[in-house]
Amino acid sequence: MIAVILDLFRAARGRTAVLLLLGTLPVAAAVAGPAYVAAAQRTIVATEVAGAAPGETVLSFQRPSDDPGAAGDTFERLGGGAFGTPGFEPIFGASFDIAVPNIDVAFKLSYRDRVCGHVSLDAGRCPTGRGEVMLGFRTAERIHASVGDALSVRQSKFVLADGANELHRLGEAVPLSVVGIYRPTDPAAAYWGATPPFPPGLLTNGLVGTDVANNVGVEPVFGSRATAKLFTLVVPEAQSYDLIADPAQLTTGWVDRYPAELDRLNNKATENQATLVSGAGPLIARIEESRAAVRSLVPWLALTVVPLCWFVIFLAAASGSDTRRTELGQVALRGMPLPHRWWLAAGPDWAALLVGAPIGFVAGQLVGDWAVPGGGVDLGLPGDTVRYAVVAVAGALLAAALAYRPLITGRAIDLLRKVTRQGGAWRSATIDAMVVALAVFTAVEARGEAGPVHGGLGILAPALLILAGALLVARLLGPAARRVGGRALLAGRLSGALAGIELSRRSAPRRAVTLAVLGVALLCFAVLAVDLGGAAREQRAGIELGADRVFNVNQLAGGALRTAVRQADPDGRWAMAVVRIPATGSGPTTIAADTDRLSAVAWPGSVPADQSARLRPQRAPSLSVAGSHIRVDATVVADSIDPLTRPFFQGDTPELRALVQAPGEADRTVSLGPLRPGRHRYDGSLPQCQPACRLIGLEVQPTWGTTELTVHQIAATGPDKVVAGPDVLRDTTRWRATTEDGIESTAPKLTSAADGATVVLQTTQVPQRLLVADAPPVLPILRTTSAAARETDTGWALSSPGRTETVPADSVGALATLPGLGASGLLVDIGYLDTAAPMGAGGTPQVWIGPDAPDDAVAQLAAVGLTVLGETSVRDVADLAARDGAALASRYELVSAGFAVLLVLLGLGLVAAAENADRSARTRVLRSQGVPAPTLRSAARHLRLWPVLLGVLLGPPLAIAAWVVANPAIPVFLDADWPLALPTLPNPITLGLVWAACAVPLLVLALVRQRRATAF
């Protein structure tokens, strides 16, 4: 029997070679899935570790002490061995507070292992001896010290007195020598621990001083450990061992060991009276979320490939079996035993499949590794992979056996006559109906997917829908070809009639159509999923970031930031000022932006122009006051406040004040003096304003009884200029009467007088105001449709940076997403917010940069006083998202499509080879009956090209239909919070290239087979 099988190999070398290649594919597909999962997990860990915040790769053992003498050197002597863990380098550090004479600023006298390797020296050298220190460059500027200077320092601490922190110097003075001036090489590096001691912008922002936070220096004073021993401690010394991770050592194995290792380190910390602070929790959570997505999704995606391999092997084996019907019928007629008939029929195919299996095992591991960006190659896969390979081989052998079953169990007479039993047609129709039903079920499951990405039957929906569509096309091919062939015969086109009749009667062409449609559609769908998924991630990155690029800049008040950006980009083409205001209470984050530049700078289409315009309703023009003083001409009429009839109580004298705002600063109060009955002029000194101050309005506090204040004129002196005369004051649309707290019951009443504006003041201790109506009383805001943002529909109050009081706000529109906020947040115009509640320094000042920005955008911003502290681009964010678990899982669609294309090409080759052998006999019969050879060649050409053309023409529309129906099950994002629908139609250029890439090899294959066809 072995000799017979070897003879069969030699008789069909080409077919055997193709079957051997087909035998590699199911094993390769089964192994590629686990290999891809392992490589994807390596990439996820490497990407997350590379992008982690410095504190996320630090484990810190801290031993703070309230008792100055308790720390000693016991903790220090434990060494890194007591707290060591693989992949982390222990760094010991210690610090306590000191102060120099005449400057009430507390500095940290610090020691840190190997600090000299992480600083650069502006002058001098690193301290090595007793009593030597090096100062940060900002500290040296602050205390006017240089190399060689002697410092007399004492320990210090802050003591709360009268509600404020006061710096107290303690202990004896210790002389120290300055031997170096340093600046950190990277102030945010992980080396500096979980909480770096340097503020953002230390190296780039000249406004970062040494006493910005409670009079605490922004740079440590570094000295040797011996220097610290010079002090007899009367203040606590904080000691720590920071374990700094080596990124190369943070692998998937480390992530798996982390929970157990964290428990061990916590126990170790407790034993040594220390506290373990781990910043790795968020990092581990992100890694595990992505890993879970890959582990749950890729096996389901791989599950679509292996059965497809079995299906193609079945078709290929069935096509080959048709050519051996006579041979196997003769064997059955001679009474060969059934087991021998199985070996004779399926043995050559089984042997070829088994030879290809080991090749597929190695190829699958390489494909799985190479398909992941940065995944590397690791051939040491777990034992489960071998079981997957065994199942794949068993399925391939079973598929081949099923293809030969009708020939083994069929009657010899039917085999010799080449007659197909009708029961086979019913079984084929039943199988097709089952595939269609399963496709519909999984499509319904896919449409109902909700929540984070996970595996399930819905993942199989695209492949099953495409398979069902391919089977439906093949099943409709028979009636359609029969009709076309009949019409061609009536029209006298004999070649078309022969091709149509053969397409309608034989199963091999229908198999070719199924394979062609299936391969083209799967490849188009894979490219579609990856391309549209990438477009969706880029869209989300652009909306959540806000613009093509975002610069974080030095701390400025919102108004000053807006003014500076408008100076750098006066035409409003490429830059926009933005302040990100953190969420307060249950409310969402707020973006204050220069909204008339949204269309030019923000991410395209993120805010429609009509919605943006609602944020800037019509308002009265602002009033500017420039000079050394402000003067108000006003008349006061009171029924109870009359100093001539009764004196004011101490502290209760009503005072008139002006409210002004310098450009880019918060509002200021200018005292104009106590109110006096009758008409008088009130004067006050203006702050320095360049070029002018904005007049916010006037206020009176407190008031008793009913008081009428009529303002006739507001003017500036030095130089003299009328700011608001009677005509302006009489126009009540330009003024608004209110109270500081906004309570309407105590709000003053505004009326127009003959020569000014009259305000009737009520009894209250709260300031009552006459304000310029250059800002709406209720700020318009745009909100997202998220639950947190919907709270603003019942009334909201915005916090303005640098202010304690809030300003009323109301939603004028809702969008699913907003730039810079994503799916949850509020958007307000920065100019209107600054007018309604003048903004101080606070929040996160940013400059959004549009696509039309010049190459020297950073330099132009620097020219107006804006220092760029950091830059983030949409491309960076999208590239990072392309390496998370959902994106990597989706990328496996390309691997599946690659297998599908190989399967289609090999399957079509086998089907065509079997048809060539079978058609030769039919051709000779037709030639003997007088059919011309050119007619037969033309008919054969039609038979070759029609299945291919159907696949090329119908594959892409079928892929698009599968995407439209089943895209909710395709992994794009790790979360389910993104409210925008995925794009439906692909990039036409991308789809055209894929279409061409499918058509060319299929047409080439058809033409090659055509040339090899039997000569007529």
PDB file of N, CA and C in Angstrom, residues 718-747:
ATOM      1  N   GLY A 718      -5.132 112.156  34.268  1.00  0.00           N
ATOM      2  CA  GLY A 718      -3.687 111.934  34.119  1.00  0.00           C
ATOM      3  C   GLY A 718      -3.300 110.905  33.082  1.00  0.00           C
ATOM      4  N   PRO A 719      -3.682 111.109  31.818  1.00  0.00           N
ATOM      5  CA  PRO A 719      -4.396 112.221  31.196  1.00  0.00           C
ATOM      6  C   PRO A 719      -5.912 112.117  31.387  1.00  0.00           C
ATOM      7  N   ASP A 720      -6.568 113.241  31.200  1.00  0.00           N
ATOM      8  CA  ASP A 720      -8.013 113.301  31.399  1.00  0.00           C
ATOM      9  C   ASP A 720      -8.732 112.716  30.186  1.00  0.00           C
ATOM     10  N   LYS A 721      -9.715 111.858  30.474  1.00  0.00           N
ATOM     11  CA  LYS A 721     -10.505 111.273  29.398  1.00  0.00           C
ATOM     12  C   LYS A 721     -11.804 110.754  29.985  1.00  0.00           C
ATOM     13  N   VAL A 722     -12.930 111.064  29.309  1.00  0.00           N
ATOM     14  CA  VAL A 722     -14.225 110.578  29.748  1.00  0.00           C
ATOM     15  C   VAL A 722     -14.350 109.116  29.320  1.00  0.00           C
ATOM     16  N   VAL A 723     -14.642 108.273  30.287  1.00  0.00           N
ATOM     17  CA  VAL A 723     -14.817 106.845  30.008  1.00  0.00           C
ATOM     18  C   VAL A 723     -16.274 106.555  29.681  1.00  0.00           C
ATOM     19  N   ALA A 724     -17.189 107.100  30.494  1.00  0.00           N
ATOM     20  CA  ALA A 724     -18.617 106.903  30.258  1.00  0.00           C
ATOM     21  C   ALA A 724     -19.330 108.196  30.617  1.00  0.00           C
ATOM     22  N   GLY A 725     -19.882 108.866  29.599  1.00  0.00           N
ATOM     23  CA  GLY A 725     -20.618 110.088  29.836  1.00  0.00           C
ATOM     24  C   GLY A 725     -22.095 109.810  30.030  1.00  0.00           C
ATOM     25  N   PRO A 726     -22.910 110.865  30.135  1.00  0.00           N
ATOM     26  CA  PRO A 726     -24.351 110.674  30.362  1.00  0.00           C
ATOM     27  C   PRO A 726     -25.014 109.814  29.300  1.00  0.00           C
ATOM     28  N   ASP A 727     -24.612 109.992  28.023  1.00  0.00           N
ATOM     29  CA  ASP A 727     -25.248 109.203  26.964  1.00  0.00           C
ATOM     30  C   ASP A 727     -25.002 107.710  27.162  1.00  0.00           C
ATOM     31  N   VAL A 728     -23.782 107.351  27.520  1.00  0.00           N
ATOM     32  CA  VAL A 728     -23.461 105.932  27.739  1.00  0.00           C
ATOM     33  C   VAL A 728     -24.163 105.414  28.990  1.00  0.00           C
ATOM     34  N   LEU A 729     -24.186 106.230  30.030  1.00  0.00           N
ATOM     35  CA  LEU A 729     -24.787 105.793  31.293  1.00  0.00           C
ATOM     36  C   LEU A 729     -26.301 105.670  31.183  1.00  0.00           C
ATOM     37  N   ARG A 730     -26.923 106.498  30.342  1.00  0.00           N
ATOM     38  CA  ARG A 730     -28.378 106.417  30.194  1.00  0.00           C
ATOM     39  C   ARG A 730     -28.815 105.148  29.467  1.00  0.00           C
ATOM     40  N   ASP A 731     -27.916 104.563  28.682  1.00  0.00           N
ATOM     41  CA  ASP A 731     -28.248 103.374  27.904  1.00  0.00           C
ATOM     42  C   ASP A 731     -28.222 102.155  28.829  1.00  0.00           C
ATOM     43  N   THR A 732     -29.409 101.755  29.314  1.00  0.00           N
ATOM     44  CA  THR A 732     -29.463 100.666  30.297  1.00  0.00           C
ATOM     45  C   THR A 732     -29.093  99.304  29.706  1.00  0.00           C
ATOM     46  N   THR A 733     -29.016  99.208  28.364  1.00  0.00           N
ATOM     47  CA  THR A 733     -28.590  97.930  27.777  1.00  0.00           C
ATOM     48  C   THR A 733     -27.093  97.699  27.960  1.00  0.00           C
ATOM     49  N   ARG A 734     -26.390  98.759  28.341  1.00  0.00           N
ATOM     50  CA  ARG A 734     -24.936  98.624  28.514  1.00  0.00           C
ATOM     51  C   ARG A 734     -24.542  98.447  29.969  1.00  0.00           C
ATOM     52  N   TRP A 735     -25.540  98.363  30.856  1.00  0.00           N
ATOM     53  CA  TRP A 735     -25.236  98.249  32.277  1.00  0.00           C
ATOM     54  C   TRP A 735     -26.120  97.171  32.907  1.00  0.00           C
ATOM     55  N   ARG A 736     -25.650  96.692  34.026  1.00  0.00           N
ATOM     56  CA  ARG A 736     -26.385  95.646  34.720  1.00  0.00           C
ATOM     57  C   ARG A 736     -26.206  95.847  36.208  1.00  0.00           C
ATOM     58  N   ALA A 737     -27.316  95.815  36.976  1.00  0.00           N
ATOM     59  CA  ALA A 737     -27.271  95.975  38.429  1.00  0.00           C
ATOM     60  C   ALA A 737     -27.406  94.609  39.083  1.00  0.00           C
ATOM     61  N   THR A 738     -26.519  94.316  40.020  1.00  0.00           N
ATOM     62  CA  THR A 738     -26.540  93.010  40.676  1.00  0.00           C
ATOM     63  C   THR A 738     -25.824  93.114  42.011  1.00  0.00           C
ATOM     64  N   THR A 739     -25.750  91.995  42.710  1.00  0.00           N
ATOM     65  CA  THR A 739     -24.972  91.909  43.948  1.00  0.00           C
ATOM     66  C   THR A 739     -23.829  90.927  43.741  1.00  0.00           C
ATOM     67  N   GLU A 740     -22.872  90.983  44.632  1.00  0.00           N
ATOM     68  CA  GLU A 740     -21.721  90.091  44.501  1.00  0.00           C
ATOM     69  C   GLU A 740     -22.143  88.629  44.573  1.00  0.00           C
ATOM     70  N   ASP A 741     -23.137  88.338  45.411  1.00  0.00           N
ATOM     71  CA  ASP A 741     -23.561  86.952  45.565  1.00  0.00           C
ATOM     72  C   ASP A 741     -24.649  86.554  44.581  1.00  0.00           C
ATOM     73  N   GLY A 742     -25.147  87.504  43.768  1.00  0.00           N
ATOM     74  CA  GLY A 742     -26.122  87.187  42.742  1.00  0.00           C
ATOM     75  C   GLY A 742     -27.530  86.938  43.227  1.00  0.00           C
ATOM     76  N   ILE A 743     -27.844  87.256  44.485  1.00  0.00           N
ATOM     77  CA  ILE A 743     -29.191  87.028  45.019  1.00  0.00           C
ATOM     78  C   ILE A 743     -30.113  88.141  44.518  1.00  0.00           C
ATOM     79  N   GLU A 744     -31.178  87.751  43.828  1.00  0.00           N
ATOM     80  CA  GLU A 744     -32.043  88.735  43.190  1.00  0.00           C
ATOM     81  C   GLU A 744     -32.849  89.544  44.202  1.00  0.00           C
ATOM     82  N   SER A 745     -33.196  88.963  45.342  1.00  0.00           N
ATOM     83  CA  SER A 745     -34.058  89.669  46.296  1.00  0.00           C
ATOM     84  C   SER A 745     -33.392  90.916  46.849  1.00  0.00           C
ATOM     85  N   THR A 746     -32.082  90.927  46.907  1.00  0.00           N
ATOM     86  CA  THR A 746     -31.370  92.105  47.422  1.00  0.00           C
ATOM     87  C   THR A 746     -30.671  92.870  46.311  1.00  0.00           C
ATOM     88  N   ALA A 747     -30.943  92.525  45.063  1.00  0.00           N
ATOM     89  CA  ALA A 747     -30.262  93.190  43.952  1.00  0.00           C
ATOM     90  C   ALA A 747     -30.793  94.607  43.784  1.00  0.00           C
TER      91      ALA A 747
END
